[in-house]
PDB file of C-alpha atoms in Angstrom:
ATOM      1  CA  UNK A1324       9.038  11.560  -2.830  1.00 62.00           C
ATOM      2  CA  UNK A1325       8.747  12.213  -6.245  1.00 64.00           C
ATOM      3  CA  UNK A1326       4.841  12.464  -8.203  1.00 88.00           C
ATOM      4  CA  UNK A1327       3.709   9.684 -10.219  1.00 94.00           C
ATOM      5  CA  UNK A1328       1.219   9.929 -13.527  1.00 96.00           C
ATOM      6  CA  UNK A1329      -0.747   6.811 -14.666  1.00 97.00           C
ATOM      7  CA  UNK A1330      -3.579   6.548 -16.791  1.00 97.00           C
ATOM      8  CA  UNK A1331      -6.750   5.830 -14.591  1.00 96.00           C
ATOM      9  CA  UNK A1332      -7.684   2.614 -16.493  1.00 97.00           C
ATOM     10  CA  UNK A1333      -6.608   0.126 -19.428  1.00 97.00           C
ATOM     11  CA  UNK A1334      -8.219  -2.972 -20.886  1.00 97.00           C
ATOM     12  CA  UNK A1335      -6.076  -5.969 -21.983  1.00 97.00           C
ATOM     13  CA  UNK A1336      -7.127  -9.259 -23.541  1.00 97.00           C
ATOM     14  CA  UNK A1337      -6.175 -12.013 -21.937  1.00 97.00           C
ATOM     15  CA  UNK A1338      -2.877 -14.069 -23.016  1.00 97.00           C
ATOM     16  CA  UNK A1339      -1.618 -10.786 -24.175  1.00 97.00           C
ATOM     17  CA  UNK A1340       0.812  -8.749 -22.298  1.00 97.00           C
ATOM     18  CA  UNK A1341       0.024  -5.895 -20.349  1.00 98.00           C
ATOM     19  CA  UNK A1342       1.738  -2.722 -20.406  1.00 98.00           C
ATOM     20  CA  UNK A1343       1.476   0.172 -17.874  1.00 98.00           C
ATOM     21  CA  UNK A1344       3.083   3.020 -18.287  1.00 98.00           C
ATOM     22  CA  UNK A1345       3.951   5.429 -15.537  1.00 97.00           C
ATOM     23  CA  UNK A1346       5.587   9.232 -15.385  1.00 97.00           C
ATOM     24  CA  UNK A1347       7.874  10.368 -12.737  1.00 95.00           C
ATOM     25  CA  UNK A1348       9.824  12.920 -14.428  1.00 94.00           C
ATOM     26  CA  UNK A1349      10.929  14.560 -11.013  1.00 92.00           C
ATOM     27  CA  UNK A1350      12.438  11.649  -9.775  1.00 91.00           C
ATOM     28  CA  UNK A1351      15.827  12.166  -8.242  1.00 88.00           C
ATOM     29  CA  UNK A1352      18.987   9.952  -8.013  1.00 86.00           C
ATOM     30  CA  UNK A1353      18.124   8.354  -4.746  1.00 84.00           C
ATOM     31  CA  UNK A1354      14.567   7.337  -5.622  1.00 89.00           C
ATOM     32  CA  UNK A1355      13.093   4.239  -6.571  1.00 91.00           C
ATOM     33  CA  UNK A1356      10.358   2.849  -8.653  1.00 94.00           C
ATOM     34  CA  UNK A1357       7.816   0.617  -6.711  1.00 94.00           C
ATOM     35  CA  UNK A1358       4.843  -0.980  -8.056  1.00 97.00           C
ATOM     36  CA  UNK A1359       2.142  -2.913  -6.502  1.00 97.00           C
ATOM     37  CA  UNK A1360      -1.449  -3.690  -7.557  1.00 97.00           C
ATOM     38  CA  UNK A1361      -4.594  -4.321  -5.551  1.00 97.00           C
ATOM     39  CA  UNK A1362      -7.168  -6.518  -6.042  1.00 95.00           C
ATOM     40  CA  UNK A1363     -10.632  -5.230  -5.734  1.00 91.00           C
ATOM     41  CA  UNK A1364     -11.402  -4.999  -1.650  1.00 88.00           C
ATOM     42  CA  UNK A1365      -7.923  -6.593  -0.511  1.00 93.00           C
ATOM     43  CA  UNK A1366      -4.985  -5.450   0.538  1.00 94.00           C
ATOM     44  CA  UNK A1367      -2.243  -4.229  -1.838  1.00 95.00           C
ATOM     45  CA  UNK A1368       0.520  -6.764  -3.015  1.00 96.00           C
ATOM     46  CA  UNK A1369       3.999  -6.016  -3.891  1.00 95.00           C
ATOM     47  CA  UNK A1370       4.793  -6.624  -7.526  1.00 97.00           C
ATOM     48  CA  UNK A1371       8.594  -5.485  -8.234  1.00 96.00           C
ATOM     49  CA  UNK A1372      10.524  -2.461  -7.862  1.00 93.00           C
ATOM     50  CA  UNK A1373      13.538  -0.843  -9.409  1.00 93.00           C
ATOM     51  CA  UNK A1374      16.062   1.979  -9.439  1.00 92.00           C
ATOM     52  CA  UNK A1375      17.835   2.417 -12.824  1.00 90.00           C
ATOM     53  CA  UNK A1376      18.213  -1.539 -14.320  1.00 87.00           C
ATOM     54  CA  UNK A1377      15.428  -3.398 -15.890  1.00 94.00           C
ATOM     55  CA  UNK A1378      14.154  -5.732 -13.400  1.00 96.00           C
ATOM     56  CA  UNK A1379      12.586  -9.090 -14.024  1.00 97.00           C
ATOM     57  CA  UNK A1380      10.816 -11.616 -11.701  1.00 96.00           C
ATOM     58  CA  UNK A1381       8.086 -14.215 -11.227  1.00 95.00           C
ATOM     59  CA  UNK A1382       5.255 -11.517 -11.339  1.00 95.00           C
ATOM     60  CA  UNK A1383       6.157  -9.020 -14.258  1.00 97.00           C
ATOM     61  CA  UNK A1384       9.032  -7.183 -15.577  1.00 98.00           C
ATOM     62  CA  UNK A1385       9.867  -3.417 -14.413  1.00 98.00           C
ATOM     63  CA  UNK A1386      11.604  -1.167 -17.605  1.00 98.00           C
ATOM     64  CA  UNK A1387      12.654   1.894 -16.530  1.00 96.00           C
ATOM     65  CA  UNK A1388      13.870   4.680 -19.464  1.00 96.00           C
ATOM     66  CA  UNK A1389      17.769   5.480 -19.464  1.00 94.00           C
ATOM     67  CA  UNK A1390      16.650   9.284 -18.003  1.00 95.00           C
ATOM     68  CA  UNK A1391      14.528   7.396 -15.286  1.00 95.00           C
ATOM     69  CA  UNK A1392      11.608  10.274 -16.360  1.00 95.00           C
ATOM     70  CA  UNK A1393       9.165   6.972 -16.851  1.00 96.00           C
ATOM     71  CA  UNK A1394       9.070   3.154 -16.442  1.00 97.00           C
ATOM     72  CA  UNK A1395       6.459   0.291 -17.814  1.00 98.00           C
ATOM     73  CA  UNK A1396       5.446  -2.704 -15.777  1.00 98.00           C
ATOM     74  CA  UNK A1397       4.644  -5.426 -18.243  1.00 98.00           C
ATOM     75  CA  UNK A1398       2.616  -8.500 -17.392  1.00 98.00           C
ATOM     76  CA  UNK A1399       3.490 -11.033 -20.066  1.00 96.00           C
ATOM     77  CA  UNK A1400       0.625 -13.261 -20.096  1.00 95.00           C
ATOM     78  CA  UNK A1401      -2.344 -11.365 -18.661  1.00 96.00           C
ATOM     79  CA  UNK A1402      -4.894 -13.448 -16.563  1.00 97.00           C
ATOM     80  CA  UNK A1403      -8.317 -12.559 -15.499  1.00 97.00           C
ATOM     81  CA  UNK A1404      -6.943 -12.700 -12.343  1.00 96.00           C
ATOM     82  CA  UNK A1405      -4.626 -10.233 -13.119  1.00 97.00           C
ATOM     83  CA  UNK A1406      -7.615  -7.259 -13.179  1.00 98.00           C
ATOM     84  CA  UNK A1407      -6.582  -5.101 -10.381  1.00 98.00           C
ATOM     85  CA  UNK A1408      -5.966  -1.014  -9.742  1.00 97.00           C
ATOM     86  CA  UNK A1409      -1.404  -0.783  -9.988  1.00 98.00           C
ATOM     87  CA  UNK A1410       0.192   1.743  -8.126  1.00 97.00           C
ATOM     88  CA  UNK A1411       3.262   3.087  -9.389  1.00 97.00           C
ATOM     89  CA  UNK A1412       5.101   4.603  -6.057  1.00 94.00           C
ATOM     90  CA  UNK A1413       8.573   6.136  -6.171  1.00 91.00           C
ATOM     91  CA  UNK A1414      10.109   6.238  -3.346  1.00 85.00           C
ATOM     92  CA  UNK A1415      13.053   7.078  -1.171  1.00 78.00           C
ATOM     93  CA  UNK A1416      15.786   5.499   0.361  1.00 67.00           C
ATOM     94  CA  UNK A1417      15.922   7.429   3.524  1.00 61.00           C
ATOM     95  CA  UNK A1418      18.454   5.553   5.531  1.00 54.00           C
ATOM     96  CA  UNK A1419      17.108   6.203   8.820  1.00 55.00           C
ATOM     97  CA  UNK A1420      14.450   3.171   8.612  1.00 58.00           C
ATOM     98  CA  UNK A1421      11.257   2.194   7.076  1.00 65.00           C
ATOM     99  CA  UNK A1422       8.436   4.847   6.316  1.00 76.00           C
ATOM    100  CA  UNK A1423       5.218   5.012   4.395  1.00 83.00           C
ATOM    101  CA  UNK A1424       3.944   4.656   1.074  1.00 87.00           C
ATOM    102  CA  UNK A1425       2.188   7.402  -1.137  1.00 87.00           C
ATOM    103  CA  UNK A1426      -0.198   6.031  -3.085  1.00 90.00           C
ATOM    104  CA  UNK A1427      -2.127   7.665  -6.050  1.00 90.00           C
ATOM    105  CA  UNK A1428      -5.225   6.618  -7.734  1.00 91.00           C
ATOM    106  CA  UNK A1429      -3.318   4.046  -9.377  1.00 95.00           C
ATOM    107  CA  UNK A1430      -4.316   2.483 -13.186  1.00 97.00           C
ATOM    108  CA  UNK A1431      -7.106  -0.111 -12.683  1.00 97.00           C
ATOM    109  CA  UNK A1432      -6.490  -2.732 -15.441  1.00 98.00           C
ATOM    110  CA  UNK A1433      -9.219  -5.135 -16.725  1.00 98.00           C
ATOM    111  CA  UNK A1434      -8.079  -7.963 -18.369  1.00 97.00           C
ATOM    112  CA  UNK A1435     -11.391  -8.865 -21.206  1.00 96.00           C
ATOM    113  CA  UNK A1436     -11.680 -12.939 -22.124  1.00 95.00           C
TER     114      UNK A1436
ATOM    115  CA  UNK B 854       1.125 -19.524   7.444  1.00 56.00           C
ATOM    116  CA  UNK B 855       2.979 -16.499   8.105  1.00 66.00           C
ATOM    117  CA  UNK B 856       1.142 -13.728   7.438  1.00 93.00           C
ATOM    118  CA  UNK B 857      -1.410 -10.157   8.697  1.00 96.00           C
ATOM    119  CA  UNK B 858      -4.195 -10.641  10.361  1.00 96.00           C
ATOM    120  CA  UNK B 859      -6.692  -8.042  11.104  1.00 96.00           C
ATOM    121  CA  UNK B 860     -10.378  -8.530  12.338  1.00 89.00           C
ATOM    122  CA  UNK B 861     -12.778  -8.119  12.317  1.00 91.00           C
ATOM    123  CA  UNK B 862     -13.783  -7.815   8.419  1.00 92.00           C
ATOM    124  CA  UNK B 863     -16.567  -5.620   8.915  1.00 95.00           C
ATOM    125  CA  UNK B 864     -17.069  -3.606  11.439  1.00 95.00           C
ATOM    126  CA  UNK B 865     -20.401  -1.081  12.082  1.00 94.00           C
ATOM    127  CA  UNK B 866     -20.211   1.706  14.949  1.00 92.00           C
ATOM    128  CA  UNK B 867     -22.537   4.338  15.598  1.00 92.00           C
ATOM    129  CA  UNK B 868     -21.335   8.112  15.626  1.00 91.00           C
ATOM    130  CA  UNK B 869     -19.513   9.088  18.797  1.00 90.00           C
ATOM    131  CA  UNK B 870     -17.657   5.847  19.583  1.00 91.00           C
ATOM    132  CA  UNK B 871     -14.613   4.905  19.801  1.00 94.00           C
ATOM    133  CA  UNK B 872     -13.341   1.790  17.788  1.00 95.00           C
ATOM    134  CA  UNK B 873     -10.642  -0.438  18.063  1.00 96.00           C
ATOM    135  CA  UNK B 874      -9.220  -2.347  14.815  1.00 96.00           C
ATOM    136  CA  UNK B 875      -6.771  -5.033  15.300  1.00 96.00           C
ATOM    137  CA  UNK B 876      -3.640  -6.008  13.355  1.00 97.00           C
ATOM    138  CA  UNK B 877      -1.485  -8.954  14.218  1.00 97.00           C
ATOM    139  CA  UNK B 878       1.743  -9.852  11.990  1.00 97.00           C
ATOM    140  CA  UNK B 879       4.089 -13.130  12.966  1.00 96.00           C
ATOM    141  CA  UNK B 880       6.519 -12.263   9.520  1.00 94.00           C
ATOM    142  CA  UNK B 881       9.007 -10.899  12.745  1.00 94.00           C
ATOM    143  CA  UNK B 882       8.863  -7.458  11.144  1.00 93.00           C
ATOM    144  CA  UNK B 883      10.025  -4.265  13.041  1.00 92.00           C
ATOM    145  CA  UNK B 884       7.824  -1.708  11.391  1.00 93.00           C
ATOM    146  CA  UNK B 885       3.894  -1.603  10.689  1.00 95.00           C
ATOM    147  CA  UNK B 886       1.850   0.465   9.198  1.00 95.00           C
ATOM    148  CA  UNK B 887      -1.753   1.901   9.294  1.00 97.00           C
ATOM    149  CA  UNK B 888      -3.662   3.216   5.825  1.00 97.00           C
ATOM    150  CA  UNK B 889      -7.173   4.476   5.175  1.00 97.00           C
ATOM    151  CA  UNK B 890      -8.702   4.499   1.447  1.00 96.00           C
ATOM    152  CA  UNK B 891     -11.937   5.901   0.277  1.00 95.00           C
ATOM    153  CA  UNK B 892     -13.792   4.394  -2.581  1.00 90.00           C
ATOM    154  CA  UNK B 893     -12.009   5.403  -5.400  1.00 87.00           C
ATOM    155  CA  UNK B 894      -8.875   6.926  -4.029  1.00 90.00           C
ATOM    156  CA  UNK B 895      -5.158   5.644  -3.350  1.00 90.00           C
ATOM    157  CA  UNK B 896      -4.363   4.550   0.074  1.00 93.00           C
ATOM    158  CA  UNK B 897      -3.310   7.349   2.645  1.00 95.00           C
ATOM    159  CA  UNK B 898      -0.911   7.048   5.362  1.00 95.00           C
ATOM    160  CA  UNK B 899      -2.074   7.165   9.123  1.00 96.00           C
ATOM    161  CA  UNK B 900       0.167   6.354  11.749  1.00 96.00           C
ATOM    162  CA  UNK B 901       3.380   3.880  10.893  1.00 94.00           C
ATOM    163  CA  UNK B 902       5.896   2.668  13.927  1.00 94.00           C
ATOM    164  CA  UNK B 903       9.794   1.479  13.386  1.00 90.00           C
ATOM    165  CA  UNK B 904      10.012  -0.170  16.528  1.00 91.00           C
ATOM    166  CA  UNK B 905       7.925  -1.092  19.443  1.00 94.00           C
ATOM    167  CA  UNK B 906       7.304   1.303  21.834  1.00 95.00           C
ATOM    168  CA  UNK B 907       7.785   4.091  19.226  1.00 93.00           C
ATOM    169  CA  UNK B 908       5.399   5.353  16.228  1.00 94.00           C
ATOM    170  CA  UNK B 909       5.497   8.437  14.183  1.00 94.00           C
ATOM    171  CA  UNK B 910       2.028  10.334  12.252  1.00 95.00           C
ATOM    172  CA  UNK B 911       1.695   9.865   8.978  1.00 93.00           C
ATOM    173  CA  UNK B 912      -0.570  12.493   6.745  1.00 92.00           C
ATOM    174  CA  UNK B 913      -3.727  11.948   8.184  1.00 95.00           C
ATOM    175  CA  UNK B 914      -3.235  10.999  11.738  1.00 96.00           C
ATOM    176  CA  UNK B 915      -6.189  13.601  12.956  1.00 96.00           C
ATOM    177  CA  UNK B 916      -8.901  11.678  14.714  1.00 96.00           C
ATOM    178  CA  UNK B 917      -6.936   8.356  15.925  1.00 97.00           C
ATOM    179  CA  UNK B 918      -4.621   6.807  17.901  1.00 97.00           C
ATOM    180  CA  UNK B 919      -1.968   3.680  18.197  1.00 98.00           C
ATOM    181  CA  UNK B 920       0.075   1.841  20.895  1.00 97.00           C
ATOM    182  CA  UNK B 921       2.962  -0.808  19.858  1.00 97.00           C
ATOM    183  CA  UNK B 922       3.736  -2.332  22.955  1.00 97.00           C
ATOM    184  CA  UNK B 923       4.467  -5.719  21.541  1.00 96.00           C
ATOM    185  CA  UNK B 924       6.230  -6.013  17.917  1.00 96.00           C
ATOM    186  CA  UNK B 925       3.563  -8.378  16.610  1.00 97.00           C
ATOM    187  CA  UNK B 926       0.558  -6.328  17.406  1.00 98.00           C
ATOM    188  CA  UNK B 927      -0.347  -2.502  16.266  1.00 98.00           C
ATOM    189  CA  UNK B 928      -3.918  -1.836  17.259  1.00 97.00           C
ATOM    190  CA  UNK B 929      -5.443   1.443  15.412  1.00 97.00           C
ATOM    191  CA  UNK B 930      -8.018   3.608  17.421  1.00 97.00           C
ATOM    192  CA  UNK B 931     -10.693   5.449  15.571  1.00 96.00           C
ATOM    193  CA  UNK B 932     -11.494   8.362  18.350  1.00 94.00           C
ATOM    194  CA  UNK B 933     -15.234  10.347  17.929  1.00 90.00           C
ATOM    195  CA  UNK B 934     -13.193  13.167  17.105  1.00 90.00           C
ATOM    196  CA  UNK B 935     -12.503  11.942  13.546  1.00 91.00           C
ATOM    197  CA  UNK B 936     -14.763  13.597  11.381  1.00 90.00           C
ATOM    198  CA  UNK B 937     -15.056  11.010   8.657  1.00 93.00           C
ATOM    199  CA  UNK B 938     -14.230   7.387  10.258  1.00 95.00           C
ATOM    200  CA  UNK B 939     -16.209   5.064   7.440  1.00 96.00           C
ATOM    201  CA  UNK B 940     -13.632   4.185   5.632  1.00 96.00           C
ATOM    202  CA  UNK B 941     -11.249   0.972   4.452  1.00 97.00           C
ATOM    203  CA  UNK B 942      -8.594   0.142   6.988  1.00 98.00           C
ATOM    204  CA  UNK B 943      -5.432  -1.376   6.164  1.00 97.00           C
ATOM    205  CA  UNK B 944      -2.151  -2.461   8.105  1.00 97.00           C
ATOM    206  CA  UNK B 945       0.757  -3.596   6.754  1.00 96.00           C
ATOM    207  CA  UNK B 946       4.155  -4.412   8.176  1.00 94.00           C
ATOM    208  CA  UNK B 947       7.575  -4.643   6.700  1.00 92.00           C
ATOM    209  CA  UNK B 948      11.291  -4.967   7.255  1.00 86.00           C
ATOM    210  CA  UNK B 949      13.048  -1.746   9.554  1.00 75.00           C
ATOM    211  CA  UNK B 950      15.106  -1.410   6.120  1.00 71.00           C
ATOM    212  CA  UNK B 951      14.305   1.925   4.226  1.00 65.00           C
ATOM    213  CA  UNK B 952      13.189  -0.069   1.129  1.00 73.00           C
ATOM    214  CA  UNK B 953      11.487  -3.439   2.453  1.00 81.00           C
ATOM    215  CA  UNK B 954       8.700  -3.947   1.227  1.00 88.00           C
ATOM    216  CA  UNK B 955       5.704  -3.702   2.978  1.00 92.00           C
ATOM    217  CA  UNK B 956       3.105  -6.980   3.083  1.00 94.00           C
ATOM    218  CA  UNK B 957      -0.977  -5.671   3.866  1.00 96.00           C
ATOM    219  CA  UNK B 958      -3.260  -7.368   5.759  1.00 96.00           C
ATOM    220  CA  UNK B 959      -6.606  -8.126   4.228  1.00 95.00           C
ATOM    221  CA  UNK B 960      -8.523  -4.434   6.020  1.00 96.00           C
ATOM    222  CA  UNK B 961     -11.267  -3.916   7.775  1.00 97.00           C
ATOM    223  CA  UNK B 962     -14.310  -2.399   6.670  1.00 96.00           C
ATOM    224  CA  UNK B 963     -15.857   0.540   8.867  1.00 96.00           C
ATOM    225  CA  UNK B 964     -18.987   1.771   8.484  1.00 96.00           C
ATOM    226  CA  UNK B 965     -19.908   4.666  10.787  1.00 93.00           C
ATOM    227  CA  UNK B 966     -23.874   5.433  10.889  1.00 91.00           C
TER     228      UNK B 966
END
């Protein structure tokens, strides 16, 4: 799977929207963009993922550039409960069946009142 | 509620034990999944299984061991010979698909003293 670069950490003020940026400029054809964020000592949640289209659903919007080098997960309407570390995965489609994530150190985003 | 259980929250051993975590799914998923993260770091593969009665290592399977003999239950082993077992455990399970998504359990919290 391909390497992912994220900034270690962004503020946002709440009621704005949040933007995270992510680099995967080795990406290849078959891979997709995952993200999912984890809230301090629980379990990671799915947020959205994408392979080449701009993908929108209840949680945040996925934009991926037209060379699919980098994508931005935007939370419209940041909450204080949306101050979590994101992971931005890419990831496979390996046909065979269901494997493992790799995770980096993810962004951890604080959302300020 | 549907869901991933695993228990207990916290768990304290003393050095040279063995240690059984527990992780229960009823989402009727095929595979599971077994993680460790460190303060600070991304989550790192252990052990994952497709199917019951079949599991593969994942990047850091040194030190522990699993069994799937049922397909709601993937119990995780954390042997003495594991050099560093304090640590945050976390399961997940997902679809046998190649890109389901995988749904974590809340972890368990290991300290070894």
């Amino acid at each position: 799977d391909a390497k992912t670069t994220q900034p270690p950490s962004m503020d946002c003020a709440e009621g704005r929207a949040a933007n995270l940026p992510c680099n995967h400029s080795t990406i290849s054809g078959n891979e997709y963009v995952y993200w999912y964020r984890q809230i301090h000592s629980q379990g990671p949640q799915y947020i959205i993922h994408g392979l080449k289209n701009n993908e929108t659903n209840e949680m945040a919007s996925l934009i991926i550039t037209e060379d699919r080098k980098s994508s931005t997960l935007i939370l419209p309407h940041a909450t204080l409960r949306d101050t979590a570390v994101y992971y931005c995965i890419v990831r496979s489609y390996s046909g065979g069946g269901a494997d493992g994530l790799t995770f980096g150190k993810g962004t951890h985003l604080i959302i300020q009142p | 509620d549907g869901g991933i259980t695993q228990s207990p929250k916290y768990l304290f051993r003393k050095e040279g034990q063995n240690v059984t975590l527990s992780c229960e799914q009823n989402l009727n998923h095929d595979a599971m999944y077994w993680y460790r993260q460190d303060p600070g770091q991304g989550l790192r593969l252990i052990y994952y299984s497709q199917i019951v009665n079949d599991f593969q290592k994942g990047d850091i399977a040194e030190g522990y061991s699993v069994s799937r003999e049922k397909k709601e239950s993937f119990p995780l082993t954390v042997t003495s010979a594991q050099k560093n077992p304090t640590a945050f455990y976390l399961c997940a399970s997902s679809g046998r698909q190649g890109l389901s998504e995988q749904y974590f359990g809340p972890g368990t919290r290991l300290t070894v003293t």
